[in-house]
Coordinates of C-alpha atoms and ligand atoms in Angstrom, one line a residue:
M1 CA 21.9 112.6 -8.2
R2 CA 25.5 113.0 -7.3
N3 CA 26.2 114.8 -10.5
I4 CA 23.4 117.3 -9.9
L5 CA 24.8 117.9 -6.4
L6 CA 28.2 118.4 -7.8
L7 CA 27.0 120.9 -10.3
I8 CA 25.2 122.9 -7.6
L9 CA 28.4 122.8 -5.7
L10 CA 30.6 123.8 -8.6
T11 CA 28.3 126.7 -9.2
A12 CA 28.0 127.4 -5.5
F13 CA 31.7 127.7 -5.5
L14 CA 35.3 126.8 -5.7
F15 CA 36.1 126.7 -2.1
G16 CA 34.1 127.7 0.6
C17 CA 30.7 127.5 2.3
S18 CA 31.1 128.4 5.9
S19 CA 28.6 126.7 8.0
R20 CA 26.5 129.1 10.1
E21 CA 27.6 129.3 13.6
E22 CA 27.8 131.6 16.5
P23 CA 31.1 133.6 16.8
P24 CA 33.4 132.0 19.2
E25 CA 33.7 133.6 22.6
A26 CA 35.8 136.8 22.4
Q27 CA 39.3 135.9 23.2
V28 CA 42.2 138.2 23.9
Q29 CA 40.8 141.6 24.6
E30 CA 43.4 143.9 23.0
P31 CA 43.1 146.7 20.6
A32 CA 44.1 145.7 17.1
E33 CA 47.8 146.2 16.6
R34 CA 48.6 148.7 13.8
K35 CA 50.0 147.1 10.7
W36 CA 50.5 148.3 7.1
W37 CA 48.6 145.3 5.7
K38 CA 45.6 146.3 7.8
E39 CA 45.6 150.0 6.9
G40 CA 46.3 150.0 3.2
V41 CA 43.7 149.3 0.5
L42 CA 44.8 146.5 -1.9
Y43 CA 44.4 146.7 -5.6
Q44 CA 44.4 143.4 -7.5
I45 CA 45.9 143.3 -11.0
Y46 CA 45.1 140.5 -13.4
P47 CA 48.2 141.0 -15.5
Q48 CA 47.1 139.5 -18.8
S49 CA 44.2 141.9 -18.9
F50 CA 45.7 145.1 -17.6
K51 CA 47.9 146.8 -20.3
D52 CA 49.7 145.4 -23.3
T53 CA 52.7 147.2 -24.6
D54 CA 54.1 144.8 -27.2
G55 CA 50.9 144.2 -29.3
D56 CA 50.6 140.5 -28.6
G57 CA 47.2 141.0 -27.1
F58 CA 48.2 140.1 -23.5
G59 CA 49.0 142.5 -20.8
D60 CA 52.6 142.7 -19.6
F61 CA 54.9 144.1 -16.9
R62 CA 55.8 147.1 -19.1
G63 CA 52.2 147.9 -19.3
V64 CA 51.9 148.0 -15.5
I65 CA 55.0 150.1 -15.4
E66 CA 53.4 152.5 -17.9
K67 CA 50.4 152.8 -15.6
L68 CA 52.2 153.1 -12.2
D69 CA 51.1 156.7 -11.8
Y70 CA 47.5 155.7 -12.4
I71 CA 47.7 153.0 -9.9
E72 CA 49.2 155.4 -7.4
S73 CA 46.5 157.9 -8.1
L74 CA 43.9 155.4 -6.7
G75 CA 45.2 155.9 -3.2
I76 CA 45.9 152.2 -2.8
K77 CA 48.8 150.9 -0.8
M78 CA 49.2 147.4 -2.0
V79 CA 49.1 145.5 -5.2
W80 CA 48.4 141.8 -5.5
M81 CA 49.2 140.5 -8.9
N82 CA 47.9 137.1 -10.2
P83 CA 50.5 134.6 -11.3
F84 CA 52.9 135.5 -14.1
F85 CA 55.3 132.5 -13.8
E86 CA 56.4 130.0 -16.4
S87 CA 53.4 127.9 -17.2
P88 CA 51.5 126.1 -19.9
L89 CA 48.6 128.4 -18.9
I90 CA 45.9 125.6 -18.7
D91 CA 44.4 127.6 -15.8
N92 CA 45.8 131.1 -16.8
G93 CA 49.0 130.6 -14.8
Y94 CA 47.6 128.8 -11.8
D95 CA 49.5 125.9 -13.1
V96 CA 53.1 126.8 -12.5
A97 CA 56.0 125.0 -14.4
D98 CA 58.8 127.1 -12.9
Y99 CA 58.3 129.2 -9.7
R100 CA 61.4 131.3 -10.3
A101 CA 60.9 132.2 -13.9
I102 CA 58.6 134.8 -15.6
H103 CA 56.4 133.7 -18.4
P104 CA 57.8 135.5 -21.5
R105 CA 54.3 136.8 -22.3
Y106 CA 54.7 139.2 -19.3
G107 CA 58.3 140.2 -19.9
T108 CA 61.6 139.5 -18.3
M109 CA 62.9 139.3 -14.7
A110 CA 64.5 142.7 -15.4
D111 CA 61.0 144.1 -16.3
F112 CA 59.7 142.5 -13.0
D113 CA 62.5 144.2 -11.0
E114 CA 61.8 147.5 -12.6
M115 CA 58.0 147.2 -11.9
L116 CA 58.7 146.3 -8.3
A117 CA 61.0 149.2 -7.9
G118 CA 58.3 151.4 -9.4
F119 CA 55.9 150.3 -6.8
K120 CA 58.4 150.8 -4.0
D121 CA 59.1 154.3 -5.2
R122 CA 55.5 155.0 -4.7
D123 CA 55.2 153.3 -1.3
I124 CA 53.0 150.5 -2.7
R125 CA 53.7 147.0 -1.4
F126 CA 53.7 144.0 -3.6
V127 CA 51.9 140.8 -2.9
L128 CA 52.9 137.7 -4.9
D129 CA 50.5 134.9 -5.7
V130 CA 51.9 131.6 -4.4
V131 CA 50.4 128.6 -6.1
V132 CA 51.7 125.7 -4.1
N133 CA 48.8 123.5 -3.4
H134 CA 49.5 122.1 -6.8
S135 CA 52.0 122.6 -9.6
S136 CA 51.7 122.2 -13.3
D137 CA 52.0 118.7 -14.8
Q138 CA 54.8 120.3 -16.9
H139 CA 56.8 121.2 -13.8
P140 CA 60.1 119.2 -13.9
W141 CA 59.2 117.7 -10.5
F142 CA 56.0 116.2 -11.9
Q143 CA 57.7 115.2 -15.2
S144 CA 60.3 113.3 -13.2
A145 CA 57.8 111.9 -10.6
S146 CA 55.5 110.6 -13.3
S147 CA 58.3 108.8 -15.1
S148 CA 59.4 106.4 -12.3
R149 CA 58.4 105.4 -8.8
D150 CA 62.1 105.6 -8.1
S151 CA 62.3 109.3 -8.9
E152 CA 63.4 111.6 -6.1
Y153 CA 60.4 113.6 -6.8
F154 CA 57.8 110.8 -6.7
N155 CA 56.9 111.8 -3.2
Y156 CA 56.4 115.4 -4.1
Y157 CA 52.9 114.4 -5.2
H158 CA 50.0 112.3 -4.0
W159 CA 49.7 108.8 -5.5
W160 CA 47.3 105.9 -5.3
L161 CA 49.2 102.8 -6.3
A162 CA 47.3 100.7 -8.9
E163 CA 48.1 97.4 -7.0
N164 CA 45.7 98.7 -4.3
G165 CA 42.8 98.6 -6.7
D166 CA 40.8 101.6 -8.0
P167 CA 41.2 104.7 -6.0
P168 CA 38.2 105.9 -3.9
Y169 CA 36.0 108.5 -5.4
R170 CA 37.5 111.9 -5.1
Y171 CA 35.7 115.1 -6.2
S172 CA 37.7 117.5 -8.3
L173 CA 36.8 121.2 -8.6
F174 CA 37.5 121.4 -12.2
D175 CA 37.4 117.9 -13.6
P176 CA 34.0 116.2 -14.1
E177 CA 35.9 112.9 -14.2
G178 CA 37.1 113.3 -10.6
G179 CA 40.3 113.9 -8.8
W180 CA 42.5 110.9 -9.7
D181 CA 44.3 110.4 -13.0
Y182 CA 46.2 107.3 -14.1
V183 CA 49.9 107.4 -15.2
E184 CA 51.0 104.2 -16.9
A185 CA 54.8 104.7 -16.4
V186 CA 54.3 104.5 -12.7
D187 CA 51.2 102.4 -12.7
A188 CA 49.6 104.8 -10.2
Y189 CA 47.0 107.5 -10.0
Y190 CA 47.9 111.1 -9.0
L191 CA 45.6 113.4 -7.1
H192 CA 44.4 116.7 -8.5
T193 CA 42.0 118.9 -6.6
F194 CA 41.7 121.2 -9.6
A195 CA 42.3 120.3 -13.3
E196 CA 44.1 117.2 -14.5
A197 CA 47.0 119.4 -15.4
Q198 CA 47.4 120.6 -11.8
P199 CA 48.7 117.7 -9.7
D200 CA 48.5 118.4 -5.9
L201 CA 51.9 118.8 -4.2
N202 CA 52.5 116.5 -1.2
W203 CA 52.9 118.8 1.8
E204 CA 53.4 115.8 4.1
N205 CA 56.9 115.6 2.5
P206 CA 59.4 117.8 4.3
E207 CA 61.6 118.1 1.3
L208 CA 58.7 119.5 -0.7
R209 CA 58.0 122.0 2.0
Q210 CA 61.6 123.2 2.1
E211 CA 61.4 123.7 -1.7
V212 CA 58.4 125.9 -1.2
Y213 CA 60.1 128.0 1.5
D214 CA 63.1 128.4 -0.7
I215 CA 60.9 129.7 -3.5
M216 CA 59.2 132.1 -1.1
K217 CA 62.6 133.3 0.1
F218 CA 63.8 133.8 -3.4
W219 CA 61.0 136.3 -4.0
A220 CA 61.2 137.8 -0.5
E221 CA 64.9 138.5 -1.2
K222 CA 63.8 140.3 -4.4
G223 CA 61.7 142.6 -2.2
V224 CA 58.1 141.4 -2.4
D225 CA 56.2 142.3 0.7
G226 CA 53.5 139.6 0.9
F227 CA 52.2 136.3 -0.3
R228 CA 48.7 135.3 -1.2
M229 CA 48.5 131.6 -0.6
D230 CA 46.4 130.1 -3.4
A231 CA 44.0 127.3 -2.5
F232 CA 46.1 126.7 0.5
Q233 CA 43.5 125.0 2.7
F234 CA 43.8 122.0 0.5
A235 CA 47.5 121.6 1.1
S236 CA 47.0 119.2 4.0
K237 CA 45.1 116.0 3.3
D238 CA 43.9 112.8 4.8
T239 CA 46.5 110.7 3.1
T240 CA 44.4 107.5 3.5
Y241 CA 42.2 109.2 0.9
P242 CA 39.0 107.7 2.3
E243 CA 35.7 107.8 0.5
F244 CA 33.5 110.4 2.1
P245 CA 29.8 110.2 2.7
E246 CA 27.4 111.1 -0.1
G247 CA 26.8 114.8 -0.2
H248 CA 30.1 115.7 1.7
E249 CA 31.0 118.1 -1.1
K250 CA 28.6 120.6 0.4
D251 CA 31.4 121.3 2.9
F252 CA 34.2 120.7 0.5
I253 CA 36.9 122.3 2.6
K254 CA 36.1 120.3 5.7
W255 CA 36.6 117.0 3.9
Y256 CA 39.3 117.8 1.4
G257 CA 41.4 120.3 3.3
M258 CA 42.1 121.9 6.7
R259 CA 43.6 118.8 8.3
P260 CA 45.2 119.5 11.6
Q261 CA 48.7 119.3 10.2
L262 CA 48.1 122.3 8.1
H263 CA 48.8 124.4 11.2
D264 CA 52.2 122.7 11.7
Y265 CA 53.1 123.6 8.1
L266 CA 52.0 127.2 8.5
K267 CA 53.9 127.6 11.7
E268 CA 57.0 126.2 10.0
M269 CA 56.5 128.6 7.0
Y270 CA 56.1 131.5 9.5
A271 CA 59.3 130.7 11.2
E272 CA 61.2 130.0 8.0
V273 CA 59.9 132.8 5.8
L274 CA 57.3 135.2 7.1
E275 CA 59.0 136.2 10.4
P276 CA 62.6 136.5 9.2
F277 CA 61.7 138.4 6.1
D278 CA 59.0 140.5 7.8
V279 CA 56.5 139.7 5.0
F280 CA 52.8 138.9 5.4
A281 CA 50.7 136.2 4.0
V282 CA 47.0 136.0 3.2
A283 CA 45.2 132.8 2.7
E284 CA 42.7 132.3 -0.1
G285 CA 39.9 130.8 2.0
A286 CA 39.4 130.8 5.7
G287 CA 38.4 127.2 6.5
S288 CA 34.9 126.1 6.9
T289 CA 34.1 127.6 10.3
L290 CA 34.8 130.8 12.2
Q291 CA 37.1 128.9 14.5
D292 CA 39.1 127.5 11.5
A293 CA 39.6 131.1 10.4
H294 CA 40.8 132.1 13.8
D295 CA 43.1 129.2 13.9
L296 CA 44.7 130.4 10.7
V297 CA 45.1 134.1 11.4
D298 CA 45.2 135.0 15.1
A299 CA 48.4 136.7 15.8
D300 CA 49.4 134.5 18.8
R301 CA 49.3 131.4 16.6
K302 CA 52.1 132.7 14.3
E303 CA 50.7 131.1 11.2
L304 CA 49.2 133.6 8.7
Q305 CA 48.4 137.3 9.2
T306 CA 45.1 137.3 7.3
A307 CA 42.7 135.4 5.1
Y308 CA 39.5 136.0 3.2
H309 CA 36.4 133.9 3.2
F310 CA 33.8 133.3 0.6
E311 CA 30.6 133.2 2.4
Y312 CA 29.2 136.4 0.9
V313 CA 30.4 135.9 -2.6
D314 CA 28.8 132.5 -2.5
M315 CA 25.5 134.1 -1.9
S316 CA 25.3 135.8 -5.3
R317 CA 26.4 133.2 -7.8
T318 CA 23.1 132.8 -9.6
P319 CA 21.0 135.4 -11.5
A320 CA 18.5 135.0 -8.7
G321 CA 20.7 137.4 -6.7
Y322 CA 20.8 137.7 -2.9
E323 CA 18.9 139.2 0.0
L324 CA 20.2 142.2 1.7
A325 CA 19.3 140.6 5.1
D326 CA 21.6 137.7 4.4
F327 CA 24.4 140.0 3.2
K328 CA 24.1 142.1 6.4
E329 CA 23.9 139.0 8.5
V330 CA 27.1 137.4 7.0
F331 CA 29.2 140.6 7.3
T332 CA 28.0 141.3 10.8
R333 CA 28.7 137.8 12.0
W334 CA 32.2 137.7 10.5
D335 CA 33.0 141.1 11.8
S336 CA 31.9 140.3 15.3
A337 CA 33.9 137.1 15.3
F338 CA 37.0 139.1 14.5
A339 CA 36.3 142.1 16.6
E340 CA 38.9 141.2 19.3
N341 CA 41.4 139.0 17.7
G342 CA 42.5 138.2 14.2
W343 CA 42.1 140.2 11.0
L344 CA 40.4 139.4 7.7
A345 CA 40.3 140.9 4.2
V346 CA 37.1 142.1 2.7
F347 CA 36.3 141.8 -1.0
L348 CA 33.3 141.7 -3.3
S349 CA 34.9 140.5 -6.4
N350 CA 38.2 139.1 -7.9
H351 CA 39.4 137.0 -10.8
D352 CA 37.3 134.1 -9.8
N353 CA 34.0 136.0 -10.0
S354 CA 31.9 138.0 -12.3
R355 CA 31.8 141.8 -11.9
L356 CA 30.9 143.4 -8.6
V357 CA 28.3 145.7 -10.0
N358 CA 26.4 142.8 -11.8
R359 CA 26.3 140.6 -8.7
F360 CA 25.7 143.1 -5.9
G361 CA 24.6 146.3 -7.6
N362 CA 22.8 147.2 -10.7
A363 CA 24.5 147.3 -14.1
D364 CA 21.7 149.0 -15.9
P365 CA 23.1 152.3 -17.3
E366 CA 20.7 154.2 -15.1
F367 CA 22.1 152.8 -11.9
R368 CA 25.5 151.5 -12.8
R369 CA 27.4 154.5 -11.6
V370 CA 25.7 155.1 -8.3
S371 CA 25.4 151.4 -7.4
T372 CA 29.1 150.8 -8.0
Q373 CA 29.9 153.9 -5.9
M374 CA 27.7 152.5 -3.2
L375 CA 29.4 149.1 -3.2
N376 CA 32.9 150.7 -3.2
T377 CA 31.8 152.8 -0.3
F378 CA 30.8 149.7 1.5
L379 CA 34.0 148.0 0.8
L380 CA 36.1 151.0 2.0
T381 CA 34.2 151.6 5.2
M382 CA 34.2 148.0 6.6
R383 CA 36.7 146.7 9.1
G384 CA 39.2 144.4 7.4
T385 CA 41.6 145.1 4.5
P386 CA 39.6 146.1 1.4
Y387 CA 40.6 144.2 -1.7
T388 CA 39.6 146.0 -5.0
Y389 CA 39.7 144.2 -8.3
Y390 CA 41.0 146.1 -11.3
G391 CA 38.2 147.8 -13.2
D392 CA 35.9 147.9 -10.2
E393 CA 37.2 151.4 -9.6
L394 CA 35.6 152.3 -12.9
G395 CA 32.4 150.2 -12.6
M396 CA 33.4 147.8 -15.3
T397 CA 30.6 145.3 -16.0
N398 CA 30.0 141.7 -17.1
I399 CA 30.4 140.9 -20.8
D400 CA 27.5 139.1 -22.5
M401 CA 28.8 135.6 -23.6
P402 CA 25.7 133.5 -24.4
E403 CA 27.5 130.8 -26.4
I404 CA 29.8 128.2 -24.8
E405 CA 32.1 128.4 -27.9
E406 CA 33.4 131.7 -26.7
Y407 CA 34.6 130.5 -23.3
V408 CA 38.2 129.7 -22.8
D409 CA 38.3 129.2 -19.0
I410 CA 38.9 125.6 -17.8
D411 CA 36.4 126.2 -15.0
A412 CA 33.6 127.3 -17.3
I413 CA 34.3 124.3 -19.7
G414 CA 34.4 121.8 -16.8
K415 CA 31.1 123.2 -15.5
Y416 CA 29.6 122.9 -19.0
Q417 CA 30.6 119.3 -19.3
T418 CA 29.3 118.4 -15.8
A419 CA 26.0 120.1 -16.6
L420 CA 25.7 118.1 -19.9
K421 CA 26.5 114.9 -18.1
A422 CA 24.0 115.6 -15.5
G423 CA 21.3 116.2 -18.1
R424 CA 20.6 119.7 -17.1
D425 CA 18.5 122.2 -19.0
M426 CA 21.4 123.7 -21.0
E427 CA 19.5 126.9 -21.7
D428 CA 19.2 127.5 -18.1
F429 CA 22.8 126.5 -17.5
M430 CA 24.1 129.0 -20.1
E431 CA 22.1 131.7 -18.5
E432 CA 23.7 131.0 -15.3
L433 CA 27.2 130.7 -16.7
N434 CA 26.8 133.9 -18.6
Y435 CA 25.9 135.6 -15.4
S436 CA 28.4 134.0 -13.0
S437 CA 31.5 133.0 -15.2
R438 CA 34.7 134.3 -13.9
E439 CA 35.5 135.3 -17.6
N440 CA 33.3 138.3 -17.0
G441 CA 35.8 139.6 -14.6
R442 CA 38.8 139.1 -16.8
T443 CA 38.1 141.3 -19.9
P444 CA 40.7 143.9 -20.8
M445 CA 41.0 147.0 -18.7
Q446 CA 39.2 149.9 -20.3
W447 CA 41.7 152.8 -20.5
D448 CA 40.2 155.1 -23.1
T449 CA 37.8 155.4 -26.1
T450 CA 40.4 154.3 -28.7
E451 CA 40.2 150.9 -30.4
N452 CA 40.3 148.0 -27.9
A453 CA 39.9 150.5 -25.1
G454 CA 43.6 151.4 -25.3
F455 CA 44.4 148.0 -23.9
T456 CA 46.4 146.7 -26.9
T457 CA 47.3 147.7 -30.5
G458 CA 47.0 144.0 -31.4
T459 CA 44.1 141.6 -31.0
P460 CA 43.2 141.3 -27.4
W461 CA 43.2 137.8 -25.9
K462 CA 39.7 138.4 -24.7
R463 CA 37.0 140.6 -26.3
V464 CA 36.9 144.0 -24.9
N465 CA 33.5 144.9 -23.3
D466 CA 31.4 146.9 -25.9
N467 CA 30.7 149.6 -23.2
Y468 CA 34.2 150.7 -23.1
R469 CA 33.5 154.0 -24.9
Q470 CA 31.4 155.1 -21.9
I471 CA 33.3 153.2 -19.1
N472 CA 37.0 154.0 -19.2
V473 CA 39.8 155.7 -17.3
A474 CA 40.1 158.7 -19.6
V475 CA 36.4 159.6 -19.6
E476 CA 36.0 159.0 -15.8
D477 CA 39.2 160.9 -15.0
A478 CA 37.5 164.0 -16.4
D479 CA 34.2 163.6 -14.6
P480 CA 34.2 164.6 -10.9
N481 CA 31.1 162.4 -10.4
S482 CA 32.5 159.3 -12.0
V483 CA 33.0 156.0 -10.2
L484 CA 36.7 156.5 -10.5
N485 CA 36.9 159.9 -8.8
H486 CA 34.5 158.7 -6.1
F487 CA 36.7 155.7 -5.5
R488 CA 39.7 158.1 -5.1
Q489 CA 37.7 160.2 -2.6
M490 CA 36.8 157.1 -0.6
T491 CA 40.4 155.7 -0.4
R492 CA 41.5 159.2 0.7
L493 CA 38.9 159.2 3.4
R494 CA 40.0 155.7 4.6
N495 CA 43.7 156.6 4.5
E496 CA 43.1 159.7 6.6
N497 CA 40.8 158.2 9.2
L498 CA 42.0 155.3 11.3
V499 CA 38.4 154.9 12.5
L500 CA 37.5 153.4 9.2
V501 CA 40.3 150.8 9.6
Y502 CA 40.2 149.9 13.3
G503 CA 37.0 151.4 14.5
E504 CA 34.3 149.1 16.0
Y505 CA 31.5 148.2 13.6
D506 CA 27.9 148.4 14.8
L507 CA 24.9 147.5 12.7
I508 CA 21.9 149.8 13.0
L509 CA 18.5 149.6 11.3
D510 CA 19.1 145.8 11.4
D511 CA 15.9 144.8 9.7
H512 CA 15.6 147.5 7.1
E513 CA 15.1 145.8 3.7
Q514 CA 16.8 148.4 1.5
I515 CA 19.3 150.2 3.8
Y516 CA 22.5 148.8 5.2
A517 CA 23.5 151.2 8.0
Y518 CA 26.3 151.0 10.5
T519 CA 28.6 153.1 12.6
R520 CA 32.3 152.9 13.1
S521 CA 33.8 154.2 16.3
L522 CA 37.3 154.6 17.6
D523 CA 37.5 156.4 20.9
E524 CA 35.8 159.7 20.3
D525 CA 35.8 159.4 16.6
K526 CA 32.5 158.1 15.2
M527 CA 31.2 157.8 11.6
L528 CA 27.9 156.8 10.3
I529 CA 27.5 155.0 7.0
L530 CA 24.2 154.8 5.2
L531 CA 23.9 152.7 2.0
N532 CA 20.8 152.2 0.0
F533 CA 21.1 148.8 -1.7
S534 CA 17.9 149.3 -3.8
D535 CA 16.8 151.0 -6.9
E536 CA 14.1 153.0 -5.1
D537 CA 14.0 155.7 -2.5
A538 CA 14.4 154.4 1.0
D539 CA 13.5 156.1 4.3
A540 CA 14.1 155.3 7.8
S541 CA 14.3 156.8 11.4
L542 CA 17.6 156.7 13.0
P543 CA 17.9 155.7 16.6
S544 CA 18.0 158.7 18.9
S545 CA 21.6 158.0 19.9
I546 CA 22.7 158.4 16.3
V547 CA 23.2 162.1 15.3
P548 CA 24.6 162.6 11.8
G549 CA 27.0 165.5 11.5
E550 CA 29.1 166.7 8.6
I551 CA 28.9 164.7 5.4
L552 CA 32.3 163.3 4.5
Y553 CA 31.2 161.4 1.4
N554 CA 28.1 161.4 -0.7
N555 CA 27.4 160.1 -4.2
Y556 CA 24.3 162.4 -4.6
D557 CA 24.1 166.2 -4.1
S558 CA 21.2 165.8 -1.6
N559 CA 21.7 165.5 2.1
P560 CA 19.6 162.5 3.1
A561 CA 19.3 163.4 6.8
E562 CA 16.9 165.7 8.5
G563 CA 16.9 165.4 12.2
S564 CA 16.5 161.7 12.9
S565 CA 14.8 160.8 9.5
V566 CA 16.7 159.8 6.5
L567 CA 15.6 159.6 2.9
L568 CA 18.1 157.9 0.7
R569 CA 17.9 158.0 -3.2
P570 CA 18.4 154.8 -5.2
Y571 CA 21.9 153.4 -4.3
Q572 CA 22.8 156.5 -2.4
A573 CA 25.9 156.1 -0.2
V574 CA 26.7 158.6 2.5
V575 CA 29.4 158.8 5.2
F576 CA 28.8 161.2 8.1
Q577 CA 31.0 162.3 10.8
M578 CA 28.8 161.7 13.9
N579 CA 28.1 164.3 16.5
E580 CA 28.0 163.4 20.2
Ligands
LIG1 C1 42.5 129.6 -6.9 C2 42.6 130.7 -7.9 C3 41.9 130.3 -9.1 C4 42.5 129.0 -9.7 C5 42.5 127.9 -8.6 C6 43.4 126.8 -8.9 O1 41.2 129.5 -6.5 O2 42.1 131.9 -7.4 O3 41.9 131.3 -10.1 O4 41.8 128.5 -10.8 O5 43.0 128.5 -7.4 O6 44.8 127.2 -8.8

């Protein structure tokens, strides 16, 4: 029973099911303070899949340098790059063995500096992925800690001493065997929230915390502008490691992370690093309640500037899909909770998910283009900082991987083993994995129609999607109606209209089953956004207070509004200036 539950949870997600609750009472009534990290659109680069220049089949910094003009052409203002540090790459770099060294696969520190300078020349800020809930088991700290209890690094990790008996059950997100592993040399078990090769760092230890701040300062001194704090909610633990009640994994974060002392650590980090270096930090995850999220990001707390939550990505993890009503409800609830205080990021996909168009749109060739445009329009017209994942500006799709042998991701393999152990119907399981695996979102960037989509002259580390001849930068660049050119139109619109950044969001046509419609307003400036989330025409009557004016963006030629009635084509997305 426990295994089945765990499997559902694993599928349900890495980190976050926010329990439904009413938004907390509006707090400080102040207009949002202007900040670059609120106004710019962020582009996420998965470096090993972006562009290879040395023919080894893995993307590298020189590849990013080669594509700087392309990146700038997207109208984005920030780049977050997944980890590129020295690592045994058990979890594609989320297992760091040296936080100050570049993995040779990506290039050298000089290449990094050149890349960073290239971003700066283009006024693009750089956000570093900081993976400090855990290190690699190959990190010298862990190598030393696991060799003797007398090591000065022993307390950099969490241990359960064997003389205290077997450790209490602990769930692990990647390891079907659980979260403790035994090390003979120290006769103790170490804790790992993720894979066996990713021991959790002990944040209760002030020396460890200082090491982390020093690492952050090292990168801030180099000129990075922000930090994405990986899995950070788990940094604080109940160090009595109690056994939690059966079923507790449903609210994994509540039990395994977000202990009160997390806020002390964050305040310390803010004072040591974020404030003096004037950099920002975004947390992966926003706790398990809206109040948790406020406690992390509200400006007066001086902890983090922003975070992103998982509630809506969680709703689309199986081929069964999601209901538009739930999607609207989640976005509206989170928006209203942060309308007055605090700031969040908005995203629909990243390296931990399958492709946006497969999960929220329609990847059939007939609708792929319009439905991706519609989703990108959504992302770029919501309040919150939009995070776009590489390839989503083209409408890249999932790759078909029906056989487990093709999977290389530790998460997919862990899930497979858990499913086997639980006696699941493996055909069903593979169908689910094929749909939801994060490997779908990690295939090489599709640059052009040449072999391997122009990603590499060697053998790509991961198969290029077969559809690269139709979906690629070169082809889309030349087509004014492409997903790419529409993405650029939308970032321009957002960059030129503060109403799309700071404006109030109001849901209209609340119960419409196909249309997601809302207005954004900032003083006199008002926009209306109409999105058809379905593959059929959709009509509606607008409330009399809503008068659509000039069309600012449209992914069809037809104007959908006539007086107060609207008729939207399948996946049509329209942004109107509103008339008084
Ligand atoms: C975060 C990363 C994910 C990684 C995990 C462990 O969730 O986004 O890719 O596997 O942390 O570091």
